[in-house]
Amino acid sequence: MPKCLATSLAVVVLSACTVEVDQSTNGQAPCSAETYELIEKHIKISDAEGHGPDLGSSEWMSAVERRLGVDEDVSAPHEGTQAWCAYVIDRQQRAAASLRRQLCGKN
């Protein structure tokens, strides 16, 4: 009986930690919740108290694009797809590398 209760409690706790993922990806493979969390960790759309759009929502993806300055890029992959996540991660890494070069005085 205690083992069943512990298992049920673990399921409830894990369910509370799931991320709602926007499923409108036009038939393309969607990003994983883990990838959205990685993007959020580096781009920080929500504040320290967790205020902001829901992770993985259309509003959140638009905020990510605005933060990266690519919201007008018509060549960007469809939001929410694995290609979009790869694109966002690449843009974030490029921006970080550029900032490091600027701060360290290296070209």
Coordinates of C-alpha atoms in Angstrom, one line a residue:
M1 CA 0.0 0.0 0.0
P2 CA 2.7 2.6 0.8
K3 CA 4.5 1.8 -2.5
C4 CA 1.3 2.5 -4.4
L5 CA 0.8 5.8 -2.5
A6 CA 4.4 6.9 -3.3
T7 CA 3.9 6.1 -6.9
S8 CA 0.7 8.0 -7.1
L9 CA 2.3 11.0 -5.4
A10 CA 5.2 10.9 -7.8
V11 CA 2.8 11.0 -10.8
V12 CA 1.0 14.0 -9.3
V13 CA 4.2 15.8 -8.6
L14 CA 5.6 15.1 -12.1
S15 CA 2.3 16.2 -13.7
A16 CA 2.6 19.5 -11.9
C17 CA 6.0 20.1 -13.6
T18 CA 4.9 19.5 -17.2
V19 CA 5.1 22.3 -19.8
E20 CA 2.2 23.0 -22.1
V21 CA 3.5 22.9 -25.6
D22 CA 1.8 24.7 -28.5
Q23 CA 0.9 21.9 -31.0
S24 CA 0.2 24.1 -34.0
T25 CA 3.4 23.2 -36.0
N26 CA 1.9 22.6 -39.4
G27 CA 2.6 18.9 -39.4
Q28 CA 6.3 19.4 -38.6
A29 CA 7.9 17.8 -35.5
P30 CA 7.4 20.0 -32.5
C31 CA 10.1 21.1 -30.0
S32 CA 10.3 19.2 -26.8
A33 CA 9.5 20.8 -23.4
E34 CA 13.1 20.3 -22.5
T35 CA 14.2 22.4 -25.5
Y36 CA 11.8 25.2 -24.5
E37 CA 13.2 25.1 -21.0
L38 CA 16.8 25.4 -22.4
I39 CA 15.8 28.4 -24.5
E40 CA 14.1 30.0 -21.5
K41 CA 17.1 29.4 -19.4
H42 CA 19.3 31.4 -21.8
I43 CA 16.9 34.0 -23.1
K44 CA 14.8 34.6 -20.0
I45 CA 11.4 35.7 -21.2
S46 CA 9.8 35.2 -17.8
D47 CA 11.0 37.2 -14.7
A48 CA 12.3 35.7 -11.5
E49 CA 8.8 35.3 -10.1
G50 CA 7.7 33.3 -13.2
H51 CA 5.6 36.2 -14.6
G52 CA 5.4 36.1 -18.4
P53 CA 3.8 34.1 -21.2
D54 CA 3.4 30.3 -20.7
L55 CA 6.5 28.4 -21.8
G56 CA 6.0 27.1 -25.4
S57 CA 2.9 29.2 -26.1
S58 CA 2.7 31.3 -29.3
E59 CA 3.0 34.5 -27.1
W60 CA 6.2 33.1 -25.6
M61 CA 7.7 32.1 -29.0
S62 CA 6.9 35.6 -30.3
A63 CA 8.7 37.1 -27.2
V64 CA 11.7 34.9 -27.9
E65 CA 11.9 36.2 -31.5
R66 CA 11.5 39.8 -30.4
R67 CA 14.2 39.4 -27.7
L68 CA 16.6 38.0 -30.4
G69 CA 15.6 40.6 -32.9
V70 CA 14.5 38.1 -35.5
D71 CA 10.7 38.7 -35.3
E72 CA 10.7 40.2 -38.8
D73 CA 12.8 37.4 -40.3
V74 CA 10.5 35.8 -42.9
S75 CA 13.1 33.0 -43.5
A76 CA 12.7 31.8 -39.9
P77 CA 11.2 28.3 -39.5
H78 CA 7.6 27.9 -38.3
E79 CA 7.3 28.6 -34.6
G80 CA 7.3 25.6 -32.3
T81 CA 9.0 23.2 -34.7
Q82 CA 12.3 21.5 -34.0
A83 CA 13.8 23.6 -36.9
W84 CA 12.5 26.8 -35.1
C85 CA 14.1 25.7 -31.8
A86 CA 17.4 25.0 -33.6
Y87 CA 17.2 28.4 -35.3
V88 CA 16.6 30.2 -32.0
I89 CA 19.4 28.4 -30.2
D90 CA 21.8 29.2 -33.1
R91 CA 20.8 32.9 -33.0
Q92 CA 21.2 33.0 -29.3
Q93 CA 24.7 31.4 -29.5
R94 CA 25.7 33.8 -32.2
A95 CA 24.5 36.8 -30.1
A96 CA 26.4 35.5 -27.1
A97 CA 29.6 35.0 -29.1
S98 CA 29.3 38.5 -30.6
L99 CA 28.9 40.0 -27.1
R100 CA 31.9 38.1 -25.8
R101 CA 34.0 39.5 -28.7
Q102 CA 32.8 43.0 -28.0
L103 CA 33.5 42.8 -24.3
C104 CA 36.9 41.1 -24.7
G105 CA 38.0 43.3 -27.5
K106 CA 38.5 40.4 -29.9
N107 CA 37.2 40.5 -33.5

